[in-house]
Amino acid sequence: MSIEIINGGLLTTVQDGGRYGYQQYGVMVSGAMDYRSMALANILAGNDETEAVLEMTLLGVTIRFGETCVFAATGADMQPELNGRRISMYQAVRAEKGDILSFSGIKDTGCRTYLAFAGGMDIPVVMGSKSTLLRAGLGGYKGRSLKAGDKIKLLAPGREPENLSFRKLAKESLSGGEVALRVVMGPQEDRFTQAGIATFLSSVYEVGSENDRMGYRLEGPLIEHKKDGNIITDGIVFGSIQVPSGGKPIIMMADRQCTGGYTKIGTVIRPDLPFLAQCKTKNRIQFQKISVEEAQEAYIAWKQEFKNIRKKLDCPMEVAEIKNYSIHVSGKVFQVEVKEYAKNQT
Amino acid sequence: MKQDEALTIRASGEMAVTVEFEAEISLRVNRKVAALKHVLEQMQIKGITELTPAYRSLTVHYDPEMIRYGDLTEQLLKAAGKMDEEELPEQTVLEIPVLYGGEWGPDLVEVARHEHMEPEEVIKKHSSNECYVYMIGFSPGNAYIGNPEKTFTVPRRKTPRVKIPQGAVTIWESQTTIFPMEQPGGWNVIGRTPFRMFDLKREPAFLLKAGQWVKFRPVSEKEYGQIEKQLMEGTFQYRIWKKGERP
């Protein structure tokens, strides 16, 4: 009925779409750092987009299946093997009872890998979410990252999504060292000089060594304030770019505090946050200004794409033509129906 | 950015806006934040997903698939227009017992020296008025509580402590926070309360809410122990009264 963790990897936590509704009480939202990879893993496994998954960082887990289970891994390529045989990322795969799934280090780019199980994991819902908030020891699997010996029950072992053999997607291109992030300027854009804003929009920044689920500190040209980087504490969102008086930006990520007292020059838009979430130390970043309206168009298109992908995976084939034949073989008549499929464009 | 004489609406990405009132930390301005939050909760505007109040601003989180920026800002200005009409819910005061000084208030003596007072005077001043909960932030249940009278001028410690225990009552100038869990902090630790700011096993899990009041009451080590015991047994009666009707 469960999966057993044989090796917990470097930092593996249970995450879902996030814990919304409690920011007024100071509860950080958490949730997957890379929403897109989480959503795609879930869609491949036939789950809701925001079902809880395992988020693995840099080094993945080894697990033993106690039951037949369909799973899918997305995000950074951690070279998964099932019973020692290499299997593909971005594909729904069935494991049998006793099978061992192991991930190792990352090949190519990215730093986070997502593992979804068809039907989901039996993790208690705390304040509306299964996400782990490490800093408060809250939610997820006992409020902490996974380690050897942990056992997680599956909600629907053996469940198989439609068209299992067709449930695969092209490998995504993750941050390959340099990403362009679209930003909506503000809320405190007016606390910076013209020169400061020009610096921000025209420079290349590098991901500093302090980068985690809370935030990414960037290295690069200092952004000039009119006065300083302090404000009367106000609300922070996923992607807020804080610039304290020192002039170096910090981008607030999944485990961010709900409020903060530094000037925010802009906000990275949601569709671009997955690229940042896959960035490692020394990856390069450039910012590109867009309007709120453009950002909302981009967001809506981004969300629509998940729906399209699901549709394509759920019914990958369209019947182009049906032909009926009567075949006479040694005095007997066989009615044969032949369906011709047109494979959907991928 | 959209501006009205009363407020400023600033985009915070494509899924939130921050509505700002005057740039000051005061009861007067924070009541506007509470009023706007209340009006928005009454209006139930489709697409608004969450409201985060702060000292002088309200961050409104929304879903652009349900409402766009233009429509949202229009609705927010409409809501602001109703702020005076709507009656705010009653303000309550919760009494919070505090064991001041000693082992659990290692900075009390230093605070007293900074304020040119005796430690007893610091305790008296800290516990004499009803104080206002401006907002909750930093960590789950971490309330920022302000004394409407300017009580102290003590700054934060030069070197923050790596570990401050849960329940620590800490001050910075006229503000108090109570630690909901063990966490680092630079505020001056003057005492400890047996109350838990955040307890998932309790309903409601959060003891305090932005916009309410608290009154600190000094207790002896003996009473602290009794309260702690009653809390554990579930027999403790919280003392709560309506603002202005102090028993």
Coordinates of C-alpha atoms in Angstrom, one line a residue:
Chain A
M1 CA 0.0 0.0 0.0
S2 CA 2.9 2.3 0.2
I3 CA 6.2 3.5 -1.1
E4 CA 9.3 3.2 1.0
I5 CA 12.2 5.7 0.9
I6 CA 15.5 3.9 0.7
N7 CA 17.5 7.0 0.1
G8 CA 16.0 10.5 0.7
G9 CA 18.4 12.3 -1.7
L10 CA 19.7 15.8 -0.9
L11 CA 16.5 17.7 -0.1
T12 CA 13.2 16.0 -1.0
T13 CA 9.9 17.4 0.2
V14 CA 6.2 16.9 -0.5
Q15 CA 4.9 19.9 -2.3
D16 CA 1.6 20.8 -4.1
G17 CA 0.1 24.0 -5.5
G18 CA 0.7 25.8 -2.2
R19 CA -1.0 26.8 1.0
Y20 CA -3.2 29.7 0.2
G21 CA -5.6 31.6 2.5
Y22 CA -3.4 32.0 5.6
Q23 CA -1.0 34.7 4.7
Q24 CA -2.8 37.1 6.9
Y25 CA -1.7 34.9 9.8
G26 CA 1.9 34.9 8.6
V27 CA 1.8 31.4 7.0
M28 CA 4.2 31.1 4.1
V29 CA 2.5 29.7 0.9
S30 CA 5.2 27.1 0.0
G31 CA 4.3 24.7 -2.8
A32 CA 6.4 23.6 -5.8
M33 CA 9.2 25.9 -6.8
D34 CA 8.7 24.9 -10.4
Y35 CA 4.9 24.9 -11.0
R36 CA 5.2 23.8 -14.6
S37 CA 7.2 20.7 -13.9
M38 CA 4.9 19.8 -11.0
A39 CA 1.8 20.2 -13.2
L40 CA 3.3 18.2 -16.1
A41 CA 4.3 15.3 -13.8
N42 CA 0.7 15.3 -12.4
I43 CA -0.9 15.5 -15.9
L44 CA 1.3 12.6 -17.1
A45 CA 0.3 10.5 -14.1
G46 CA -3.4 11.4 -14.7
N47 CA -3.7 13.6 -11.5
D48 CA -5.0 17.1 -10.9
E49 CA -2.4 19.7 -11.8
T50 CA -1.7 20.6 -8.2
E51 CA -1.8 17.1 -6.6
A52 CA 1.1 16.7 -4.1
V53 CA 4.4 15.4 -5.7
L54 CA 7.9 14.9 -4.4
E55 CA 10.2 17.8 -5.1
M56 CA 13.8 16.6 -5.3
T57 CA 16.8 18.9 -5.3
L58 CA 20.2 18.2 -7.0
L59 CA 20.3 14.5 -5.9
G60 CA 17.2 12.4 -6.1
V61 CA 15.6 9.6 -4.0
T62 CA 15.6 5.8 -4.2
I63 CA 12.3 4.3 -3.4
R64 CA 10.8 0.8 -3.3
F65 CA 7.2 0.3 -4.5
G66 CA 5.0 -1.8 -2.2
E67 CA 2.3 -2.0 -4.8
T68 CA 1.8 -1.5 -8.5
C69 CA 2.0 2.2 -9.2
V70 CA 2.1 4.5 -12.2
F71 CA 4.5 7.4 -11.8
A72 CA 6.1 10.2 -13.9
A73 CA 9.2 12.3 -13.3
T74 CA 9.7 15.8 -14.8
G75 CA 12.0 18.8 -14.4
A76 CA 15.8 18.4 -14.2
D77 CA 17.0 15.1 -15.6
M78 CA 18.1 13.0 -12.6
Q79 CA 18.7 9.9 -14.8
P80 CA 16.0 7.7 -13.3
E81 CA 16.4 3.9 -13.3
L82 CA 13.8 1.3 -12.6
N83 CA 15.4 -1.9 -11.3
G84 CA 18.7 -0.6 -12.6
R85 CA 17.4 0.1 -16.2
R86 CA 17.4 3.7 -17.4
I87 CA 13.9 5.0 -18.0
S88 CA 12.8 8.3 -19.6
M89 CA 11.8 11.5 -17.8
Y90 CA 8.5 13.1 -19.0
Q91 CA 6.8 9.7 -19.3
A92 CA 4.2 7.8 -17.3
V93 CA 5.8 4.5 -16.3
R94 CA 4.2 1.5 -14.4
A95 CA 6.2 0.0 -11.5
E96 CA 5.3 -3.4 -10.1
K97 CA 5.3 -4.4 -6.4
G98 CA 8.9 -4.6 -5.2
D99 CA 10.4 -2.5 -8.0
I100 CA 13.1 0.0 -7.1
L101 CA 13.1 3.5 -8.6
S102 CA 16.3 5.4 -8.2
F103 CA 17.4 8.9 -9.2
S104 CA 21.0 10.1 -9.2
G105 CA 22.6 13.5 -9.9
I106 CA 21.6 15.9 -12.6
K107 CA 22.5 15.4 -16.2
D108 CA 22.5 18.7 -18.2
T109 CA 20.7 21.6 -16.7
G110 CA 18.2 22.5 -13.9
C111 CA 18.3 21.6 -10.2
R112 CA 14.8 20.3 -9.3
T113 CA 13.0 17.2 -10.3
Y114 CA 9.3 16.3 -9.6
L115 CA 7.9 12.9 -9.1
A116 CA 4.1 12.3 -9.3
F117 CA 2.3 9.1 -8.4
A118 CA -1.0 8.3 -10.1
G119 CA -3.8 8.8 -7.6
G120 CA -1.6 10.9 -5.3
M121 CA 0.0 10.3 -1.9
D122 CA -1.8 10.0 1.4
I123 CA -0.4 13.1 3.1
P124 CA -2.4 15.0 5.7
V125 CA -3.9 18.2 4.5
V126 CA -2.8 21.0 6.8
M127 CA -4.6 24.3 6.3
G128 CA -5.7 23.2 2.8
S129 CA -2.4 21.9 1.5
K130 CA -0.1 19.0 1.6
S131 CA 3.0 21.2 1.1
T132 CA 5.9 21.0 3.5
L133 CA 7.0 24.2 5.2
L134 CA 10.4 23.3 6.5
R135 CA 11.0 26.5 8.5
A136 CA 7.9 25.9 10.6
G137 CA 8.0 22.1 10.6
L138 CA 4.6 22.1 9.1
G139 CA 2.7 20.1 6.5
G140 CA 4.1 17.5 4.2
Y141 CA 5.6 14.3 5.6
K142 CA 6.0 15.1 9.3
G143 CA 7.0 18.7 8.4
R144 CA 10.4 17.7 7.2
S145 CA 12.4 16.4 4.2
L146 CA 12.3 12.7 3.4
K147 CA 14.9 10.2 4.7
A148 CA 15.6 6.5 4.5
G149 CA 12.9 4.4 6.2
D150 CA 10.0 6.8 5.6
K151 CA 6.9 5.2 4.2
I152 CA 4.2 7.1 2.3
K153 CA 0.9 5.5 1.6
L154 CA -0.5 5.8 -1.9
L155 CA -4.1 7.0 -2.3
A156 CA -5.0 4.8 -5.2
P157 CA -2.3 2.1 -5.8
G158 CA -2.6 0.4 -9.1
R159 CA -4.6 3.2 -10.7
E160 CA -3.7 3.6 -14.4
P161 CA -4.4 6.7 -16.4
E162 CA -5.9 6.5 -19.9
N163 CA -3.6 5.6 -22.7
L164 CA -0.7 4.8 -20.5
S165 CA 1.7 4.0 -23.4
F166 CA 1.1 7.4 -25.0
R167 CA 1.6 9.4 -21.9
K168 CA 4.9 11.0 -22.7
L169 CA 6.0 14.5 -23.5
A170 CA 9.1 16.0 -25.1
K171 CA 11.8 16.8 -22.6
E172 CA 11.6 20.4 -21.5
S173 CA 14.5 22.8 -22.1
L174 CA 15.3 24.2 -18.6
S175 CA 17.5 27.1 -17.7
G176 CA 20.6 26.4 -19.7
G177 CA 22.8 28.9 -17.9
E178 CA 21.0 32.0 -19.1
V179 CA 17.4 33.0 -18.7
A180 CA 15.3 36.0 -19.6
L181 CA 12.6 36.7 -17.0
R182 CA 9.7 38.9 -17.7
V183 CA 8.8 41.4 -14.9
V184 CA 5.9 43.7 -14.1
M185 CA 7.5 46.8 -12.6
G186 CA 6.7 47.9 -9.1
P187 CA 5.1 48.0 -6.5
Q188 CA 8.0 50.4 -5.4
E189 CA 9.4 51.3 -8.8
D190 CA 9.2 55.0 -7.9
R191 CA 11.7 54.5 -5.0
F192 CA 14.5 54.0 -7.6
T193 CA 16.3 56.5 -9.8
Q194 CA 16.0 56.4 -13.6
A195 CA 19.6 55.1 -13.6
G196 CA 18.7 52.4 -11.1
I197 CA 15.8 51.2 -13.2
A198 CA 18.0 51.2 -16.3
T199 CA 20.7 49.2 -14.5
F200 CA 18.1 46.7 -13.5
L201 CA 16.7 46.2 -17.0
S202 CA 19.9 46.2 -18.9
S203 CA 22.3 44.2 -16.8
V204 CA 23.1 40.6 -16.6
Y205 CA 22.7 39.2 -13.1
E206 CA 24.2 36.0 -11.7
V207 CA 22.5 33.7 -9.2
G208 CA 24.5 33.9 -6.0
S209 CA 25.4 31.1 -3.7
E210 CA 22.5 31.9 -1.4
N211 CA 19.6 30.4 -3.3
D212 CA 17.0 28.2 -1.8
R213 CA 13.2 27.7 -1.5
M214 CA 12.9 31.0 0.3
G215 CA 14.7 33.2 -2.2
Y216 CA 17.4 33.7 -4.8
R217 CA 20.1 36.3 -4.0
L218 CA 21.5 37.8 -7.2
E219 CA 25.0 39.2 -7.9
G220 CA 25.6 42.0 -10.4
P221 CA 25.5 45.8 -10.9
L222 CA 24.0 47.7 -7.9
I223 CA 20.6 49.2 -8.4
E224 CA 20.4 52.8 -7.2
H225 CA 17.7 54.0 -4.9
K226 CA 16.5 57.6 -4.7
K227 CA 16.9 57.4 -0.9
D228 CA 17.2 53.8 0.6
G229 CA 15.7 50.4 0.3
N230 CA 13.5 50.5 3.4
I231 CA 9.7 50.7 3.3
I232 CA 6.9 50.3 5.9
T233 CA 6.5 46.5 5.7
D234 CA 4.0 45.3 3.1
G235 CA 2.9 42.2 1.3
I236 CA 5.2 40.0 -0.8
V237 CA 4.3 37.6 -3.6
F238 CA 6.0 34.7 -5.4
G239 CA 8.5 36.4 -7.7
S240 CA 8.8 39.8 -5.8
I241 CA 12.2 41.3 -6.5
Q242 CA 13.3 43.0 -3.3
V243 CA 16.2 45.4 -3.5
P244 CA 17.5 46.3 0.0
S245 CA 19.7 49.5 0.5
G246 CA 22.8 47.6 -0.6
G247 CA 21.4 47.5 -4.2
K248 CA 21.5 43.7 -4.9
P249 CA 18.2 42.1 -5.8
I250 CA 16.7 39.1 -4.0
I251 CA 13.9 37.2 -5.7
M252 CA 11.3 35.8 -3.3
M253 CA 10.4 32.2 -4.0
A254 CA 8.0 29.5 -2.7
D255 CA 8.8 29.6 1.0
R256 CA 9.0 33.4 1.1
Q257 CA 7.7 35.4 4.1
C258 CA 4.3 36.9 3.5
T259 CA 5.5 40.4 4.2
G260 CA 8.7 42.3 4.1
G261 CA 10.3 45.7 4.6
Y262 CA 12.5 46.2 1.5
T263 CA 11.7 48.1 -1.7
K264 CA 10.5 45.9 -4.5
I265 CA 11.5 47.0 -8.0
G266 CA 9.4 44.5 -9.8
T267 CA 7.8 41.1 -9.8
V268 CA 8.8 38.1 -12.0
I269 CA 5.6 36.8 -13.7
R270 CA 4.4 33.3 -12.8
P271 CA 5.0 31.7 -16.2
D272 CA 8.7 32.6 -16.0
L273 CA 9.3 31.5 -12.3
P274 CA 9.9 27.8 -13.3
F275 CA 12.9 28.9 -15.3
L276 CA 14.3 30.7 -12.2
A277 CA 13.4 27.8 -9.9
Q278 CA 15.6 25.6 -12.1
C279 CA 18.6 28.0 -11.9
K280 CA 21.7 27.1 -10.0
T281 CA 24.5 29.2 -8.6
K282 CA 26.2 31.2 -11.4
N283 CA 23.4 30.9 -13.9
R284 CA 22.7 34.2 -15.6
I285 CA 19.5 36.2 -15.5
Q286 CA 18.2 39.2 -17.5
F287 CA 15.0 41.1 -16.8
Q288 CA 12.5 42.2 -19.4
K289 CA 9.8 44.7 -18.6
I290 CA 6.2 44.0 -19.6
S291 CA 2.9 45.6 -18.7
V292 CA 0.4 44.0 -16.2
E293 CA -2.0 43.4 -19.0
E294 CA 0.6 41.6 -21.1
A295 CA 1.6 39.6 -18.0
Q296 CA -2.0 38.5 -17.5
E297 CA -2.3 37.4 -21.1
A298 CA 0.8 35.4 -20.7
Y299 CA -0.5 33.9 -17.5
I300 CA -3.8 32.8 -19.0
A301 CA -2.1 31.3 -22.1
W302 CA 0.3 29.5 -19.8
K303 CA -2.5 28.0 -17.7
Q304 CA -4.4 27.1 -20.9
E305 CA -1.4 25.1 -22.2
F306 CA -1.7 22.7 -19.3
K307 CA -5.3 22.0 -20.2
N308 CA -4.3 21.4 -23.8
I309 CA -1.5 19.0 -22.9
R310 CA -3.9 17.0 -20.7
K311 CA -6.4 16.8 -23.5
K312 CA -3.8 15.6 -25.9
L313 CA -2.6 12.9 -23.5
D314 CA -6.0 11.7 -22.5
C315 CA -7.1 11.1 -26.1
P316 CA -4.0 11.0 -28.2
M317 CA -5.6 9.4 -31.3
E318 CA -8.4 10.5 -33.5
V319 CA -10.3 8.0 -35.6
A320 CA -9.9 9.2 -39.2
E321 CA -11.9 6.4 -40.9
I322 CA -13.8 3.2 -40.0
K323 CA -14.0 0.5 -42.7
N324 CA -16.2 -2.6 -42.4
Y325 CA -15.4 -5.8 -44.2
S326 CA -17.1 -9.2 -44.4
I327 CA -14.5 -11.9 -44.7
H328 CA -15.5 -15.4 -45.9
V329 CA -13.2 -18.1 -44.7
S330 CA -14.1 -21.8 -45.4
G331 CA -17.8 -21.3 -45.2
K332 CA -17.8 -18.9 -42.2
V333 CA -18.4 -15.2 -42.3
F334 CA -16.4 -12.8 -40.2
Q335 CA -17.4 -9.1 -39.8
V336 CA -14.3 -7.1 -39.4
E337 CA -14.1 -3.4 -38.4
V338 CA -10.9 -1.6 -39.2
K339 CA -10.3 1.8 -37.6
E340 CA -7.7 4.1 -39.1
Y341 CA -6.1 6.5 -36.6
A342 CA -4.7 9.9 -37.3
K343 CA -2.0 10.6 -34.8
N344 CA -2.4 14.0 -33.2
Q345 CA 0.2 16.6 -33.9
T346 CA 2.7 16.8 -31.1
Chain B
M1 CA -0.2 52.6 -10.4
K2 CA -3.6 54.2 -9.8
Q3 CA -4.1 57.0 -7.4
D4 CA -7.1 58.3 -5.6
E5 CA -7.0 61.1 -3.0
A6 CA -7.4 58.4 -0.3
L7 CA -5.3 55.6 -1.6
T8 CA -2.7 54.3 -4.2
I9 CA -3.1 50.9 -6.0
R10 CA 0.2 49.4 -7.1
A11 CA 0.6 46.2 -9.2
S12 CA 2.5 43.5 -7.5
G13 CA 2.9 41.2 -10.5
E14 CA 0.0 39.9 -12.5
M15 CA -1.8 38.2 -9.6
A16 CA -1.8 40.8 -6.8
V17 CA -2.0 44.5 -6.1
T18 CA -1.0 46.4 -3.0
V19 CA -3.4 49.1 -1.9
E20 CA -1.6 51.8 0.1
F21 CA -2.9 54.4 2.6
E22 CA -0.7 57.2 4.1
A23 CA 2.9 56.3 4.8
E24 CA 2.9 56.0 8.6
I25 CA 2.5 53.4 11.3
S26 CA -0.5 54.6 13.2
L27 CA -3.7 53.2 14.6
R28 CA -5.6 55.7 12.4
V29 CA -4.1 54.5 9.2
N30 CA -4.2 50.8 10.1
R31 CA -7.9 51.1 10.8
K32 CA -8.3 52.1 7.2
V33 CA -6.6 48.9 6.2
A34 CA -8.9 46.9 8.4
A35 CA -11.9 48.8 7.0
L36 CA -11.0 48.1 3.4
K37 CA -10.4 44.4 4.2
H38 CA -13.8 44.2 5.9
V39 CA -15.6 45.9 2.9
L40 CA -13.9 43.5 0.5
E41 CA -14.8 40.5 2.6
Q42 CA -18.5 41.7 2.5
M43 CA -18.4 42.4 -1.3
Q44 CA -17.1 38.9 -2.1
I45 CA -15.6 40.0 -5.5
K46 CA -15.2 37.1 -7.7
G47 CA -11.5 36.3 -8.4
I48 CA -10.1 37.8 -5.2
T49 CA -8.3 34.9 -3.5
E50 CA -6.7 36.3 -0.4
L51 CA -6.1 39.5 1.5
T52 CA -2.9 40.2 3.4
P53 CA -3.1 43.3 5.7
A54 CA 0.1 45.1 6.8
Y55 CA 0.7 48.3 8.7
R56 CA -0.6 50.8 6.1
S57 CA -1.4 48.6 3.1
L58 CA -3.6 45.7 2.0
T59 CA -2.2 43.2 -0.5
V60 CA -5.1 41.8 -2.6
H61 CA -4.3 38.5 -4.3
Y62 CA -6.4 37.6 -7.3
D63 CA -6.8 35.2 -10.2
P64 CA -6.4 36.9 -13.6
E65 CA -8.4 34.0 -15.1
M66 CA -11.4 35.4 -13.2
I67 CA -10.8 39.1 -13.0
R68 CA -8.4 41.4 -14.9
Y69 CA -6.3 44.2 -13.5
G70 CA -8.5 47.0 -14.9
D71 CA -11.7 45.6 -13.5
L72 CA -10.1 44.7 -10.2
T73 CA -8.8 48.3 -9.6
E74 CA -12.3 49.7 -10.4
Q75 CA -13.8 47.3 -7.9
L76 CA -11.2 48.3 -5.3
L77 CA -11.9 52.0 -5.8
K78 CA -15.6 51.2 -5.4
A79 CA -14.8 49.3 -2.2
A80 CA -12.8 52.2 -0.9
G81 CA -15.8 54.5 -1.4
K82 CA -17.8 52.2 1.0
M83 CA -15.3 52.3 3.8
D84 CA -17.0 54.9 5.8
E85 CA -20.5 53.4 5.5
E86 CA -19.6 49.9 6.6
E87 CA -19.5 49.3 10.3
L88 CA -16.4 47.5 11.4
P89 CA -16.8 44.4 13.6
E90 CA -16.3 45.0 17.3
Q91 CA -12.8 45.2 18.6
T92 CA -11.8 42.8 21.3
V93 CA -9.0 42.8 23.9
L94 CA -7.3 39.6 25.0
E95 CA -5.3 39.5 28.2
I96 CA -1.8 37.9 27.8
P97 CA 0.0 36.8 31.0
V98 CA 3.7 37.5 31.0
L99 CA 6.5 36.3 33.3
Y100 CA 8.9 39.3 33.0
G101 CA 12.7 39.3 33.5
G102 CA 14.9 36.6 35.0
E103 CA 15.9 33.6 33.0
W104 CA 13.1 34.2 30.4
G105 CA 13.7 37.9 30.0
P106 CA 17.4 38.2 29.7
D107 CA 17.3 41.7 28.1
L108 CA 15.0 43.3 30.7
V109 CA 17.9 44.8 32.7
E110 CA 19.5 46.2 29.5
V111 CA 16.3 47.7 28.3
A112 CA 15.7 49.4 31.7
R113 CA 19.2 50.8 31.5
H114 CA 18.6 52.2 28.0
E115 CA 15.3 53.7 29.1
H116 CA 16.8 55.1 32.3
M117 CA 14.2 53.2 34.3
E118 CA 14.1 50.5 36.9
P119 CA 13.2 47.1 35.5
E120 CA 9.9 47.3 37.5
E121 CA 9.0 50.5 35.7
V122 CA 9.6 48.9 32.3
I123 CA 7.3 46.0 33.3
K124 CA 4.6 48.5 34.5
K125 CA 4.9 50.6 31.4
H126 CA 4.8 47.5 29.1
S127 CA 1.7 46.1 30.8
S128 CA -0.4 49.2 31.6
N129 CA -2.1 50.0 28.3
E130 CA -4.1 48.0 25.8
C131 CA -2.0 47.4 22.7
Y132 CA -3.0 47.0 19.1
V133 CA -2.2 44.1 16.7
Y134 CA -1.1 45.9 13.5
M135 CA -0.4 42.8 11.5
I136 CA 1.0 39.3 11.5
G137 CA 4.0 38.3 9.5
F138 CA 7.5 36.8 9.4
S139 CA 6.3 33.4 10.5
P140 CA 3.0 31.7 11.3
G141 CA 1.3 33.6 14.1
N142 CA 4.0 36.2 14.6
A143 CA 2.0 39.3 15.6
Y144 CA 3.3 42.9 15.5
I145 CA 1.8 44.5 18.5
G146 CA 2.0 48.3 19.0
N147 CA 1.5 50.4 22.1
P148 CA -0.5 53.5 21.0
E149 CA 1.6 55.5 23.5
K150 CA 5.2 55.8 22.7
T151 CA 6.6 53.7 25.5
F152 CA 10.2 52.9 24.8
T153 CA 13.0 53.9 22.5
V154 CA 15.2 50.8 22.8
P155 CA 16.5 49.7 19.3
R156 CA 17.0 46.1 18.2
R157 CA 20.0 44.3 19.5
K158 CA 23.2 44.8 17.5
T159 CA 23.7 41.1 17.2
P160 CA 20.5 39.1 16.7
R161 CA 20.1 35.9 18.7
V162 CA 20.2 32.7 16.7
K163 CA 17.6 31.0 18.9
I164 CA 14.8 32.6 20.8
P165 CA 12.3 30.2 22.4
Q166 CA 8.6 30.0 21.6
G167 CA 6.6 32.3 23.8
A168 CA 9.3 34.9 24.2
V169 CA 7.9 38.4 24.7
T170 CA 10.2 40.8 22.8
I171 CA 10.3 44.5 22.2
W172 CA 11.7 47.1 19.8
E173 CA 10.7 50.7 20.6
S174 CA 7.0 50.7 21.3
Q175 CA 6.3 47.4 19.5
T176 CA 6.1 43.9 20.9
T177 CA 6.2 40.5 19.2
I178 CA 5.6 37.2 20.8
F179 CA 7.5 34.3 19.3
P180 CA 5.2 31.6 17.9
M181 CA 8.0 29.1 17.6
E182 CA 11.7 28.9 18.2
Q183 CA 13.3 31.2 15.7
P184 CA 16.2 33.8 15.3
G185 CA 15.5 37.4 16.2
G186 CA 17.1 40.8 17.0
W187 CA 14.3 42.1 19.3
N188 CA 14.9 42.5 23.1
V189 CA 13.6 39.5 25.1
I190 CA 11.9 40.9 28.3
G191 CA 9.7 38.0 29.3
R192 CA 7.7 34.9 28.4
T193 CA 4.0 34.0 28.0
P194 CA 2.6 30.5 28.4
F195 CA 0.2 31.3 25.5
R196 CA 0.8 29.7 22.2
M197 CA 0.4 32.1 19.3
F198 CA 0.1 29.2 16.9
D199 CA -1.2 25.7 17.7
L200 CA -2.6 23.5 15.0
K201 CA -4.3 21.3 17.6
R202 CA -6.3 24.3 18.8
E203 CA -9.4 25.8 17.2
P204 CA -8.7 28.5 16.1
A205 CA -5.0 27.7 15.5
F206 CA -4.0 31.4 15.6
L207 CA -4.5 33.2 18.9
L208 CA -4.3 36.7 17.4
K209 CA -5.7 38.5 14.4
A210 CA -4.7 41.8 12.8
G211 CA -6.9 44.6 14.1
Q212 CA -7.6 43.3 17.6
W213 CA -6.1 44.4 21.0
V214 CA -4.1 42.7 23.7
K215 CA -3.3 43.7 27.3
F216 CA -0.2 42.3 29.0
R217 CA -0.5 41.3 32.6
P218 CA 2.6 40.5 34.8
V219 CA 2.4 37.1 36.5
S220 CA 4.6 35.3 39.0
E221 CA 6.5 32.2 38.2
K222 CA 3.9 30.3 40.3
E223 CA 0.9 31.7 38.3
Y224 CA 2.8 31.1 35.1
G225 CA 3.0 27.4 36.0
Q226 CA -0.6 27.2 36.9
I227 CA -1.7 28.8 33.6
E228 CA 0.6 26.5 31.7
K229 CA -1.0 23.5 33.5
Q230 CA -4.5 24.7 32.8
L231 CA -3.7 25.3 29.2
M232 CA -2.4 21.7 28.9
E233 CA -5.5 20.3 30.6
G234 CA -7.8 22.4 28.4
T235 CA -9.4 24.1 31.4
F236 CA -7.9 27.6 31.0
Q237 CA -10.4 30.4 30.5
Y238 CA -9.0 33.2 28.3
R239 CA -9.9 36.7 29.5
I240 CA -11.4 38.7 26.6
W241 CA -13.4 41.9 26.7
K242 CA -14.8 44.5 24.3
K243 CA -12.5 47.4 23.6
G244 CA -13.4 50.2 26.0
E245 CA -15.1 47.8 28.5
R246 CA -12.1 46.7 30.5
P247 CA -13.3 44.9 33.6

